[in-house]
XYZ file of N, CA and C in Angstrom:
360
model
N 0.858 -1.160 0.000
C 0.000 0.000 0.000
C 0.905 1.223 0.000
N 0.419 2.305 -0.568
C 1.226 3.517 -0.568
C 0.352 4.706 -0.221
N 0.988 5.761 0.196
C 0.293 6.988 0.536
C 1.211 8.155 0.249
N 0.678 9.341 0.267
C 1.483 10.534 0.035
C 1.226 11.526 1.154
N 2.296 12.049 1.735
C 2.167 12.999 2.831
C 2.274 14.428 2.338
N 3.125 14.684 1.369
C 3.344 16.024 0.841
C 3.796 15.874 -0.605
N 3.702 16.944 -1.399
C 4.139 16.839 -2.789
C 5.576 16.326 -2.877
N 5.783 15.326 -3.708
C 7.105 14.755 -3.881
C 7.452 13.660 -2.891
N 6.695 13.511 -1.827
C 6.936 12.457 -0.844
C 6.019 11.283 -1.132
N 6.545 10.078 -0.922
C 5.728 8.873 -1.071
C 6.037 7.961 0.090
N 5.015 7.272 0.558
C 5.224 6.293 1.624
C 4.655 4.957 1.179
N 5.285 3.887 1.657
C 4.898 2.537 1.282
C 4.850 1.672 2.533
N 4.004 0.669 2.509
C 3.978 -0.302 3.595
C 3.718 -1.678 3.007
N 4.510 -2.641 3.439
C 4.318 -4.031 3.048
C 4.152 -4.830 4.331
N 3.072 -5.597 4.414
C 2.790 -6.419 5.586
C 2.914 -7.882 5.200
N 3.718 -8.618 5.936
C 3.841 -10.064 5.766
C 3.236 -10.700 7.011
N 1.924 -10.881 6.993
C 1.209 -11.405 8.148
C 1.636 -12.805 8.534
N 1.974 -13.626 7.548
C 2.379 -15.003 7.834
C 3.666 -15.049 8.648
N 4.579 -14.126 8.391
C 5.851 -14.085 9.110
C 5.818 -13.103 10.278
N 4.757 -12.305 10.379
C 4.629 -11.382 11.493
C 5.519 -10.156 11.419
N 5.773 -9.673 10.195
C 6.611 -8.492 9.995
C 5.910 -7.481 9.108
N 6.270 -6.228 9.275
C 5.868 -5.202 8.318
C 7.044 -4.277 8.099
N 7.052 -3.633 6.944
C 8.083 -2.650 6.624
C 7.407 -1.393 6.106
N 7.807 -0.270 6.678
C 7.369 1.043 6.204
C 8.550 1.715 5.524
N 8.260 2.442 4.448
C 9.302 3.191 3.750
C 8.722 4.530 3.332
N 9.495 5.588 3.544
C 9.092 6.930 3.137
C 10.206 7.513 2.282
N 9.866 7.899 1.058
C 10.800 8.591 0.177
C 10.565 10.081 0.371
N 11.481 10.743 1.098
C 11.331 12.167 1.383
C 11.861 13.036 0.256
N 12.798 12.506 -0.486
C 13.494 13.235 -1.539
C 14.100 12.158 -2.432
N 14.401 12.454 -3.685
C 15.011 11.412 -4.517
C 16.297 10.829 -3.922
N 16.963 11.576 -3.040
C 18.211 11.101 -2.455
C 18.096 10.726 -0.981
N 16.884 10.733 -0.414
C 16.715 10.400 1.003
C 15.502 9.506 1.204
N 15.762 8.320 1.766
C 14.712 7.332 2.020
C 14.836 6.865 3.473
N 13.712 6.789 4.177
C 13.674 6.329 5.561
C 12.826 5.063 5.611
N 13.242 4.089 6.421
C 12.447 2.866 6.534
C 12.452 2.371 7.974
N 11.452 1.567 8.290
C 11.358 0.933 9.605
C 10.806 -0.467 9.414
N 11.277 -1.369 10.246
C 10.795 -2.744 10.227
C 10.212 -3.030 11.603
N 9.073 -3.707 11.629
C 8.396 -3.956 12.905
C 7.797 -5.354 12.935
N 7.693 -5.891 14.126
C 6.917 -7.103 14.363
C 5.456 -6.698 14.405
N 4.579 -7.551 13.900
C 3.150 -7.252 13.960
C 2.378 -8.547 14.185
N 1.241 -8.408 14.853
C 0.384 -9.568 15.121
C -1.040 -9.081 15.301
N -1.980 -9.844 14.782
C -3.393 -9.497 14.945
C -3.769 -9.613 16.418
N -4.310 -8.525 16.979
C -4.801 -8.542 18.358
C -6.293 -8.852 18.374
N -6.977 -8.481 17.278
C -8.400 -8.763 17.105
C -8.704 -8.612 15.623
N -9.973 -8.670 15.260
C -10.354 -8.478 13.857
C -10.106 -7.053 13.382
N -9.994 -6.096 14.301
C -9.849 -4.690 13.917
C -8.616 -4.016 14.510
N -7.740 -4.774 15.155
C -6.537 -4.178 15.758
C -5.324 -5.060 15.485
N -4.201 -4.395 15.160
C -2.924 -5.070 14.968
C -1.910 -4.476 15.931
N -1.265 -5.336 16.726
C -0.184 -4.894 17.601
C 1.079 -4.719 16.771
N 1.851 -3.670 17.073
C 3.054 -3.352 16.317
C 4.176 -2.991 17.288
N 5.367 -3.541 17.068
C 6.555 -3.192 17.854
C 7.711 -2.969 16.884
N 8.167 -1.733 16.757
C 9.236 -1.400 15.817
C 10.533 -2.049 16.285
N 11.184 -2.777 15.369
C 12.427 -3.485 15.682
C 13.655 -2.691 15.253
N 13.567 -1.998 14.117
C 14.701 -1.213 13.645
C 14.223 -0.127 12.707
N 15.035 0.897 12.601
C 14.763 1.993 11.678
C 16.075 2.335 10.986
N 15.967 2.944 9.825
C 17.177 3.302 9.112
C 16.888 4.291 8.011
N 17.959 4.741 7.367
C 17.776 5.638 6.240
C 18.868 5.412 5.217
N 18.556 5.790 3.984
C 19.493 5.689 2.874
C 19.657 7.084 2.302
N 20.899 7.490 2.145
C 21.226 8.783 1.560
C 21.947 8.519 0.252
N 21.421 9.048 -0.838
C 22.013 8.834 -2.147
C 21.291 7.742 -2.906
N 21.737 7.520 -4.135
C 21.173 6.461 -4.955
C 22.216 6.018 -5.960
N 21.839 5.113 -6.820
C 22.776 4.642 -7.827
C 23.700 3.574 -7.281
N 24.961 3.613 -7.687
C 25.906 2.553 -7.345
C 26.399 2.604 -5.904
N 26.431 3.784 -5.266
C 27.019 3.885 -3.933
C 26.143 4.633 -2.941
N 24.913 4.212 -2.748
C 24.123 4.882 -1.710
C 24.668 4.510 -0.327
N 24.532 5.402 0.620
C 24.972 5.154 1.994
C 23.758 4.788 2.832
N 23.804 3.641 3.498
C 22.675 3.175 4.306
C 23.102 3.057 5.765
N 22.212 3.462 6.666
C 22.426 3.331 8.100
C 21.203 2.658 8.698
N 21.428 1.661 9.555
C 20.343 0.985 10.260
C 20.534 1.205 11.749
N 19.447 1.514 12.433
C 19.483 1.781 13.862
C 18.650 0.730 14.581
N 19.274 -0.327 15.125
C 18.492 -1.307 15.877
C 17.915 -0.646 17.126
N 16.701 -0.967 17.448
C 16.051 -0.374 18.614
C 15.984 -1.408 19.728
N 16.412 -1.061 20.939
C 16.360 -2.027 22.039
C 14.928 -2.430 22.353
N 14.675 -3.722 22.419
C 13.309 -4.189 22.661
C 12.827 -3.849 24.058
N 13.724 -3.743 25.036
C 13.303 -3.425 26.405
C 12.671 -2.039 26.488
N 13.131 -1.112 25.659
C 12.593 0.249 25.688
C 11.397 0.426 24.762
N 11.170 -0.541 23.880
C 10.092 -0.413 22.902
C 8.873 -1.190 23.395
N 7.926 -0.468 23.974
C 6.728 -1.132 24.478
C 5.732 -1.424 23.371
N 5.983 -0.905 22.191
C 5.095 -1.172 21.068
C 3.848 -0.322 21.096
N 2.998 -0.586 20.159
C 1.742 0.137 20.027
C 0.781 -0.711 19.219
N -0.168 -0.051 18.591
C -1.147 -0.780 17.793
C -1.707 0.145 16.727
N -2.376 -0.441 15.755
C -3.183 0.312 14.796
C -4.570 -0.309 14.778
N -5.579 0.545 14.795
C -6.970 0.111 14.652
C -7.370 0.288 13.198
N -7.956 -0.758 12.633
C -8.388 -0.742 11.241
C -9.776 -0.108 11.174
N -9.863 1.088 10.577
C -11.134 1.804 10.482
C -11.889 1.469 9.204
N -11.138 1.238 8.110
C -11.762 0.925 6.822
C -10.763 0.127 5.996
N -11.262 -0.866 5.265
C -10.402 -1.671 4.409
C -11.208 -2.219 3.249
N -10.700 -1.998 2.027
C -11.232 -2.679 0.852
C -10.047 -3.022 -0.047
N -10.305 -3.412 -1.284
C -9.237 -3.852 -2.182
C -8.247 -2.753 -2.543
N -8.647 -1.491 -2.447
C -7.756 -0.420 -2.879
C -7.449 0.626 -1.809
N -8.116 0.575 -0.664
C -7.949 1.628 0.340
C -7.909 1.033 1.742
N -6.999 1.551 2.576
C -6.930 1.145 3.979
C -6.776 2.401 4.829
N -7.617 2.542 5.855
C -7.541 3.666 6.786
C -7.375 3.086 8.184
N -6.323 3.525 8.881
C -6.064 3.042 10.237
C -5.745 4.222 11.147
N -5.931 4.008 12.458
C -5.538 5.004 13.454
C -4.564 4.332 14.407
N -3.423 5.002 14.641
C -2.395 4.461 15.519
C -2.685 4.717 16.985
N -1.961 4.011 17.843
C -2.161 4.122 19.293
C -1.821 5.507 19.828
N -1.090 6.310 19.053
C -0.779 7.683 19.469
C -1.682 8.702 18.785
N -2.728 8.215 18.093
C -3.709 9.101 17.492
C -3.498 9.445 16.031
N -2.387 9.017 15.434
C -2.119 9.324 14.029
C -3.109 8.603 13.127
N -3.546 9.284 12.075
C -4.447 8.700 11.087
C -3.629 8.370 9.845
N -3.748 7.130 9.358
C -3.000 6.671 8.195
C -3.972 6.286 7.088
N -3.722 6.774 5.880
C -4.527 6.430 4.705
C -3.567 5.873 3.661
N -3.788 4.634 3.255
C -2.956 3.993 2.243
C -3.828 3.531 1.089
N -3.303 3.712 -0.123
C -3.974 3.297 -1.350
C -3.097 2.250 -2.021
N -3.699 1.148 -2.445
C -2.931 0.080 -3.091
C -2.375 0.577 -4.415
N -1.090 0.338 -4.602
C -0.393 0.687 -5.831
C 0.544 -0.469 -6.142
N 0.070 -1.456 -6.891
C 0.816 -2.696 -7.105
C 2.160 -2.465 -7.784
N 2.324 -1.388 -8.545
C 3.601 -1.117 -9.199
C 4.702 -0.821 -8.195
N 4.340 -0.308 -7.015
C 5.330 0.099 -6.034
C 5.595 -0.939 -4.959
N 4.812 -2.003 -4.896
C 4.938 -2.974 -3.809
C 6.311 -3.636 -3.807
N 6.827 -4.019 -4.949
C 8.121 -4.706 -5.000
C 9.245 -3.823 -4.473
N 9.173 -2.508 -4.695
C 10.216 -1.604 -4.222
C 10.254 -1.503 -2.705
N 9.125 -1.685 -2.045
C 9.062 -1.520 -0.596
C 9.252 -2.829 0.148
N 9.204 -3.945 -0.555
C 9.271 -5.249 0.105
C 10.607 -5.433 0.810
N 10.584 -6.033 1.994
C 11.833 -6.287 2.717
C 12.746 -7.210 1.921
N 14.048 -6.955 1.984
C 15.013 -7.834 1.330
C 15.055 -9.175 2.037
N 15.139 -9.151 3.374
C 15.042 -10.368 4.176
C 14.702 -9.962 5.590
N 13.853 -10.713 6.217
C 13.416 -10.440 7.580
C 13.541 -11.711 8.399
N 14.749 -12.144 8.628
C 14.971 -13.403 9.339
C 14.618 -13.310 10.791
């Protein structure tokens, strides 16, 4: 699923429910990309528990982009949740445990770009 926060910015999310992982990616600029990987699990039919495991960013593109990953200590990460407010084949609206509202629209052309390389 993808969404847009501001002109020129794009955000993507890929959920692998079978493996219990999700990845968020935000392209802030052609040369700056931020991503986060989190554990996720269904808490109910309308709520998903989420605990961010790591975050990182990539500066640059082409042959030599610079990537940094920041592992997050699990003891300090109490996690959160998202409540599913609306879902159909092309649109998903959720509200996070801190009150943020998320709107994602399915864009199959972009899914492969946001998919995790490996989430062992």
